[in-house]
Short mmCIF file of C-alpha atoms in Angstrom, two decimals:
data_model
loop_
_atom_site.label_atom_id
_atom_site.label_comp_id
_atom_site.label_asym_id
_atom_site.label_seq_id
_atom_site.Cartn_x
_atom_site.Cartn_y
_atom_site.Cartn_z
CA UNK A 1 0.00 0.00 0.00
CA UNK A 2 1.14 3.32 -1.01
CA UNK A 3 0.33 6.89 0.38
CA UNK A 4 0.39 9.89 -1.23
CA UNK A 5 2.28 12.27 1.65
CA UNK A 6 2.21 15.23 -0.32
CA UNK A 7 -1.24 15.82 -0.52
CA UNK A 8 -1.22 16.00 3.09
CA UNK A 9 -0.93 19.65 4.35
CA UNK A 10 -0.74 20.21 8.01
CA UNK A 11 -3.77 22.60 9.84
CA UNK A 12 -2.75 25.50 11.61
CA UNK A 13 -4.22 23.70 14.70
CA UNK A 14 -3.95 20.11 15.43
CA UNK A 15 -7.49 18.02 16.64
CA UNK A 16 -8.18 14.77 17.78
CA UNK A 17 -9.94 12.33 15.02
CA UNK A 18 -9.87 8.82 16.32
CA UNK A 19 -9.93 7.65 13.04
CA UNK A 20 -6.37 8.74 11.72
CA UNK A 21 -4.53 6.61 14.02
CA UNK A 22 -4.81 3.39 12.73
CA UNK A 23 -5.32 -0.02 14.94
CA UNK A 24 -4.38 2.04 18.27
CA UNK A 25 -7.62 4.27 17.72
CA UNK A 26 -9.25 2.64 20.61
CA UNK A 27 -6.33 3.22 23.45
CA UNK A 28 -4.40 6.10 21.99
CA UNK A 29 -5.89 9.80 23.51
CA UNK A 30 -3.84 13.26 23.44
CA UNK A 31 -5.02 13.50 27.12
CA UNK A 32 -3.85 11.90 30.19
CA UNK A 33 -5.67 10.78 33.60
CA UNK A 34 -8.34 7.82 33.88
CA UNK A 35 -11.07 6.77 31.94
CA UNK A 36 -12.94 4.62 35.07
CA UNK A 37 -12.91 3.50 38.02
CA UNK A 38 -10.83 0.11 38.92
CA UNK A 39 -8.66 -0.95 41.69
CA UNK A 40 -5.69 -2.94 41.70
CA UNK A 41 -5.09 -6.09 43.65
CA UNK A 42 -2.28 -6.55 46.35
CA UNK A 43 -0.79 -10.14 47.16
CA UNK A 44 1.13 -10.61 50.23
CA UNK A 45 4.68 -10.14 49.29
CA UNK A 46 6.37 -6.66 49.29
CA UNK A 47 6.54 -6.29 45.52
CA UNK A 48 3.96 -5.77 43.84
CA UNK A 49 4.01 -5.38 39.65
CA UNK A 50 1.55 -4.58 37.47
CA UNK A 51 2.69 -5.08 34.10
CA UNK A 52 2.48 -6.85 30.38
CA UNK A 53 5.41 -8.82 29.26
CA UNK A 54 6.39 -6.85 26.96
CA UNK A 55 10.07 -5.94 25.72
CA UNK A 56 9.60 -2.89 29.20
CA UNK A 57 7.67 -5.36 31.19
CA UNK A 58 10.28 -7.93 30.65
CA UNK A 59 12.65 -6.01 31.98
CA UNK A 60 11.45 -5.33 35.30
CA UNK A 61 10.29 -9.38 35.63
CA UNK A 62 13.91 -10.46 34.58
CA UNK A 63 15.38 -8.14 37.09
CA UNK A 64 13.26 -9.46 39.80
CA UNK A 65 14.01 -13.39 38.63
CA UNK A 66 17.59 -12.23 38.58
CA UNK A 67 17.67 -10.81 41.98
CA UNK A 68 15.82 -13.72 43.74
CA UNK A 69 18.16 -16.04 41.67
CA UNK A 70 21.11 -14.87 43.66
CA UNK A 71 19.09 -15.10 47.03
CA UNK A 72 17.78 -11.63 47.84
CA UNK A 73 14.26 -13.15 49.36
CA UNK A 74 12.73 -9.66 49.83
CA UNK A 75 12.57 -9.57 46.12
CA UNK A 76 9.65 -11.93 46.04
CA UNK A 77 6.90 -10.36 44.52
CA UNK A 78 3.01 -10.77 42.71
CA UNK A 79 2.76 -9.84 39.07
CA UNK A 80 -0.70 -8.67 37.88
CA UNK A 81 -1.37 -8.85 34.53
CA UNK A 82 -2.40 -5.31 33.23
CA UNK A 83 -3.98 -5.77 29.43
CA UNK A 84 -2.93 -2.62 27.04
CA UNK A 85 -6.67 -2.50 25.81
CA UNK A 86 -7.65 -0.03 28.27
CA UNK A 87 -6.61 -1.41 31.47
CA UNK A 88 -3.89 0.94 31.95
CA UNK A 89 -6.74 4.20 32.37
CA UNK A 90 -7.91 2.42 35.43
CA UNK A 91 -8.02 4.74 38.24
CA UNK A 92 -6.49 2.56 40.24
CA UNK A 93 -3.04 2.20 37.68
CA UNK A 94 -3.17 5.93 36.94
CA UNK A 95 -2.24 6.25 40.90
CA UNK A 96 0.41 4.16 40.48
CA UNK A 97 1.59 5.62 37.27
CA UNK A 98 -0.12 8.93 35.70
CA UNK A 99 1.68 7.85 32.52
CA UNK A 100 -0.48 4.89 31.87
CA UNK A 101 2.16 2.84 30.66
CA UNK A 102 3.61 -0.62 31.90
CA UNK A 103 5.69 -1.54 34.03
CA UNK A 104 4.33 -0.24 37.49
CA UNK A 105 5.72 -1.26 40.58
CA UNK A 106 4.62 -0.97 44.29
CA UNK A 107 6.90 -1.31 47.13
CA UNK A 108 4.84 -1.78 50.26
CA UNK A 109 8.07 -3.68 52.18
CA UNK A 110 8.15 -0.20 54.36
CA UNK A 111 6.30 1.63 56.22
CA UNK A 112 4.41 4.14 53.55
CA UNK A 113 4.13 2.44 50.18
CA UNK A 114 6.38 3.51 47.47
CA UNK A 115 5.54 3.91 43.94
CA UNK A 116 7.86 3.44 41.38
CA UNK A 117 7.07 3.82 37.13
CA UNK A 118 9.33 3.70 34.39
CA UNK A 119 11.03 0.70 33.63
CA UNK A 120 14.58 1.88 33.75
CA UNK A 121 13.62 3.99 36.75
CA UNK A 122 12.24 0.46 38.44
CA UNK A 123 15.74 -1.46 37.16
CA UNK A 124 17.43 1.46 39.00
CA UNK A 125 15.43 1.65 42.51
CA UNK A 126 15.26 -2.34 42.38
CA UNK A 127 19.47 -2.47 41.96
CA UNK A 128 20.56 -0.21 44.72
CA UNK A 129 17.31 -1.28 47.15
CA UNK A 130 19.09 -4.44 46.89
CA UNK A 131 22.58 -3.78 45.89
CA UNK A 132 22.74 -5.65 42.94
CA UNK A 133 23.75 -5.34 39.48
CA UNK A 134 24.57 -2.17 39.56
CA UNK A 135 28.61 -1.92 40.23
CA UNK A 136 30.27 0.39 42.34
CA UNK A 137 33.53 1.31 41.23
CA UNK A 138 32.37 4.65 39.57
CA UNK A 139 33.78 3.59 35.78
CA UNK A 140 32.33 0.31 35.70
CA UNK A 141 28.50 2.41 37.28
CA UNK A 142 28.67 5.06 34.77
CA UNK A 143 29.10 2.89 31.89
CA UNK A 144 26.43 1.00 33.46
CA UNK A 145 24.20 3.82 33.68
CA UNK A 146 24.95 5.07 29.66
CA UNK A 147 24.05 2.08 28.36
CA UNK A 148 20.71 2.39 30.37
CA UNK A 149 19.94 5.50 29.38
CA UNK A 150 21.32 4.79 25.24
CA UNK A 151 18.23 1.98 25.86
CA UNK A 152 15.53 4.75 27.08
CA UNK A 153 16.47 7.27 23.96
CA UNK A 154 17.24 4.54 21.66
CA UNK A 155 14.17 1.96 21.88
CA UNK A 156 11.18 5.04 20.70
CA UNK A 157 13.32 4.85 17.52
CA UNK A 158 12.92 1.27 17.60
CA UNK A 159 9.41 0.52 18.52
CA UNK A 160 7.38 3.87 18.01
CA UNK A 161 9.46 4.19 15.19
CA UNK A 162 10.46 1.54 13.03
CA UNK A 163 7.95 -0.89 14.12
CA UNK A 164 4.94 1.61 13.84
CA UNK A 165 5.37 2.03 10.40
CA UNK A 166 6.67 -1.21 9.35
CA UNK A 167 4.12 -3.26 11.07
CA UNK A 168 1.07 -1.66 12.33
CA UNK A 169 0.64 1.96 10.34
CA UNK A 170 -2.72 2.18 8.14
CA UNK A 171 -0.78 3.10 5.00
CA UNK A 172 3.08 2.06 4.46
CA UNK A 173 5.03 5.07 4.06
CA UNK A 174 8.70 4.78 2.20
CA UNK A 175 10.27 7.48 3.73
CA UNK A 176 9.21 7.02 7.41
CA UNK A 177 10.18 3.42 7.00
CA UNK A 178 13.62 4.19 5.41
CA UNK A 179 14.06 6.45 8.13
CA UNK A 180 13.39 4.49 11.29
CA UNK A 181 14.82 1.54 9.79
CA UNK A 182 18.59 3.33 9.07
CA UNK A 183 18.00 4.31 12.62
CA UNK A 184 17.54 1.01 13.74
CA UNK A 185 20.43 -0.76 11.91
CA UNK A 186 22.58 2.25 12.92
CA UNK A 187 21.68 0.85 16.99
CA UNK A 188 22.63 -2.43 16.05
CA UNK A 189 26.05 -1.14 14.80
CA UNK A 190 26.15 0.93 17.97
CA UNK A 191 25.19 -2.40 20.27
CA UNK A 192 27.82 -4.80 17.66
CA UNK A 193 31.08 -2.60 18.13
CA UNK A 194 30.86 -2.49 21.54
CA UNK A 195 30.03 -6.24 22.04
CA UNK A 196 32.65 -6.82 20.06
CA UNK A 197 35.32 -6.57 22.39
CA UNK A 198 33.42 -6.41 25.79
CA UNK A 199 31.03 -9.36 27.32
CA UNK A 200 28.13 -7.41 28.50
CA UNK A 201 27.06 -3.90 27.94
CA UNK A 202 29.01 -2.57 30.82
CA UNK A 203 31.84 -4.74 30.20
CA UNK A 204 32.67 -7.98 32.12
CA UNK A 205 29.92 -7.72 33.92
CA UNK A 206 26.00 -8.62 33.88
CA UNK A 207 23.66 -5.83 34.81
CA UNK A 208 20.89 -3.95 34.58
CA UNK A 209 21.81 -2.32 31.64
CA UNK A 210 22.00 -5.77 29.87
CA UNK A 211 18.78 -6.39 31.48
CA UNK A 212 17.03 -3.24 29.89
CA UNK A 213 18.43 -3.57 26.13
CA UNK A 214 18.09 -7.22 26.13
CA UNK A 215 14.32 -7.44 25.82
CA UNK A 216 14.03 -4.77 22.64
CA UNK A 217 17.05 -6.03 20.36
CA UNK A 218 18.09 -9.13 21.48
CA UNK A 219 14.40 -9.85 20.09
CA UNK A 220 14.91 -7.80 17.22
CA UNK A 221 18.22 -9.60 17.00
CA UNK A 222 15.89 -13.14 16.73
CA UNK A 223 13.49 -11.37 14.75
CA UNK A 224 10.84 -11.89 17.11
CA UNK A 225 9.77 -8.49 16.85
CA UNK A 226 7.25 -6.53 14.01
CA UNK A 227 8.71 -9.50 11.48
CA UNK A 228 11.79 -7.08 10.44
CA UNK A 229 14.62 -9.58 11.36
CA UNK A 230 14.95 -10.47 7.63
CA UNK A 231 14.14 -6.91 6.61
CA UNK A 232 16.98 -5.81 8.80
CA UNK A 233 19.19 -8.50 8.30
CA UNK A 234 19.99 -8.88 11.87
CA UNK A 235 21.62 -12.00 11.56
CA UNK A 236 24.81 -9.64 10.66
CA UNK A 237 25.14 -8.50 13.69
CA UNK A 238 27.43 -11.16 15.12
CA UNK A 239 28.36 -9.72 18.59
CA UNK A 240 24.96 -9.24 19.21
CA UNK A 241 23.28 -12.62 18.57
CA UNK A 242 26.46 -14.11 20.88
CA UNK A 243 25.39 -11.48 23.81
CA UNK A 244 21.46 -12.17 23.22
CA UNK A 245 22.22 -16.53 23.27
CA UNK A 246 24.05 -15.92 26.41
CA UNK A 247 21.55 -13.26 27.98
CA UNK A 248 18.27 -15.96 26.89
CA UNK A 249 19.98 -19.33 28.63
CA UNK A 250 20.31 -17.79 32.18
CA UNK A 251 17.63 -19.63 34.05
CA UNK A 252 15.83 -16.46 35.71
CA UNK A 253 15.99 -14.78 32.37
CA UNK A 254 14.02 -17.40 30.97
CA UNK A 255 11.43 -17.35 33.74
CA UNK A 256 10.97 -13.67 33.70
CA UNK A 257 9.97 -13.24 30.25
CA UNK A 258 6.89 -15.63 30.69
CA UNK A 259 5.81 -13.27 33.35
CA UNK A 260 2.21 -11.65 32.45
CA UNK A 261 3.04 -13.30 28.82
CA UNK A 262 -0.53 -13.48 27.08
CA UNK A 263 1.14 -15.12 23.64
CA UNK A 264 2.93 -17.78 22.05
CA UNK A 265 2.92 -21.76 23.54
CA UNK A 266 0.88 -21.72 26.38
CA UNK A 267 3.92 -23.32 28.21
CA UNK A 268 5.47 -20.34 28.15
CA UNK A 269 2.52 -17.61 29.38
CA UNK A 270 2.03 -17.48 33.20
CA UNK A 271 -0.46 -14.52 33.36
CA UNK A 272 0.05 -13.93 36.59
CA UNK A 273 3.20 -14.56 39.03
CA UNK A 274 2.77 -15.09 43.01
CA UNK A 275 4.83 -17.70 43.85
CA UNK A 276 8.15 -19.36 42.55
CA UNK A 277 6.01 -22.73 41.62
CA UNK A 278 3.96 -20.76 39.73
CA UNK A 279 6.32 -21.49 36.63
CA UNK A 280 6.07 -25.29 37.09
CA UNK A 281 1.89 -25.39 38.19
CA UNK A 282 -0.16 -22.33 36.57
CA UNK A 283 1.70 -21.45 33.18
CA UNK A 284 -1.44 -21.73 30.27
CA UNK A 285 -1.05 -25.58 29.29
CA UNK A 286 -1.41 -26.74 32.73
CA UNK A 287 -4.54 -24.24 33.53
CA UNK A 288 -6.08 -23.29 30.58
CA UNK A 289 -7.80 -20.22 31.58
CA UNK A 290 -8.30 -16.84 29.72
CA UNK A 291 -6.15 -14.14 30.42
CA UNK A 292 -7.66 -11.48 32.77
CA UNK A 293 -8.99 -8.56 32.08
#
């Protein structure tokens, strides 16, 4: 499909018509705040996420895997399943984030709950709550923390991006998919020369910055995501597909990305997380049930 962008000539003032954005029509608003009433549930352990598993959600899930992996037991935590199909303008996830975007966590291990939003913000306040995966010597942190924050500038290019217009726009544009997707390769460059001589992000070590830029391009990297792997020819990227094999057979890693997990195999979705035996008794092929709403 083709589109004719120069017949389009931009109003003086912008207005809302639901119908020009495409398949998100039904979610997307220019205004923030809720749309009803709806409260979210607590479990009993401190943590308590309400998320999707996807490539932000996954972060926060492997992080939490990761941490209880290497025996930090306040880390335990209940992940509730928030659906993007309107879910997220409850009031009740609006109070926890006023964003309306997964991941959302609540910390109610103290005395006054503590709300956290933004994934990278939630890696951050989950690493030095628990001291982990975040280095200290100050070279080793700060290259810890660019690599972070190259994932929070870098991914909108990816996903709002490249993937909006190669996979879910109304009308395929040329020039905004040329665009995003030079962009794109240009990250995977960016992510391939410095794999190329260094382990993990950071260096030698795992952390969380590994644990943020895994979820967007080592799936690109498998072309699990918006069916661009062959478009993009990811399979060039050498250093990356070695960094995303080693990142996907860690045990937690593989756990947390089934967290709140609504697709694929049904052995791989558990909906909802509470307890560590979750993974072996209530994924989708042993229960069968619908995903909540």
């Amino acid at each position: 499909m083709t589109d004719d962008t120069s017949a389009y000539e931009p109003p003086k003032v912008w207005t809302w018509n639901k119908e020009s954005v495409g398949r998100f029509a039904s979610i997307n608003r220019p205004i923030a705040g809720p749309t009803h009433d709806k409260e979210l549930p607590v479990g009993r352990h401190p943590l308590q996420l309400y998320s999707l598993a996807t490539p932000n959600g996954v972060k926060v899930t492997v992080m939490l895997e990761e941490l209880l992996a290497a025996g930090h037991k306040g880390a335990e935590y209940d992940a509730w399943l928030i659906k993007i199909d309107g879910n997220q303008f409850g009031s009740g996830f609006v109070a926890v984030n006023p964003n309306s975007k997964i991941p959302a966590l609540m910390d109610r291990s103290g005395p006054e709950p503590i709300r956290v939003f933004e994934s990278g913000s939630i890696l951050v306040y989950l690493a030095e709550k628990f001291g982990a995966f975040l280095p200290t010597d100050v070279k080793t942190r700060a290259e810890t923390f660019s690599w972070l924050f190259w994932q929070m500038g870098s991914a909108p290019y990816l996903g709002g991006g490249f993937g909006h217009f190669y996979a879910y726009a109304p009308t395929k544009i040329e020039y905004a998919i040329d665009r995003f997707a030079m962009e794109v390769k240009r990250q995977l460059d960016v992510l391939d020369r410095r794999l190329a001589d260094n382990e993990y992000l950071a260096g030698d070590v795992y952390t969380i910055a590994d644990m943020a830029v895994w979820p967007w391009y080592g799936s690109l990297a498998k072309g699990l995501l918006y069916g661009g792997g062959e478009f993009l020819s990811v399979q060039d990227y050498k250093n990356v597909q070695r960094w995303t094999d080693a990142i996907a057979a860690r045990p937690a890693v593989k756990r947390g990305r089934m967290v709140n997990r609504t697709w694929g195999e049904p052995s791989s979705q558990l909906h909802e997380r509470h307890e560590a035996s979750d993974f072996e008794t209530r994924t989708q092929d042993k229960i069968g049930e619908p995903a909540a709403s």
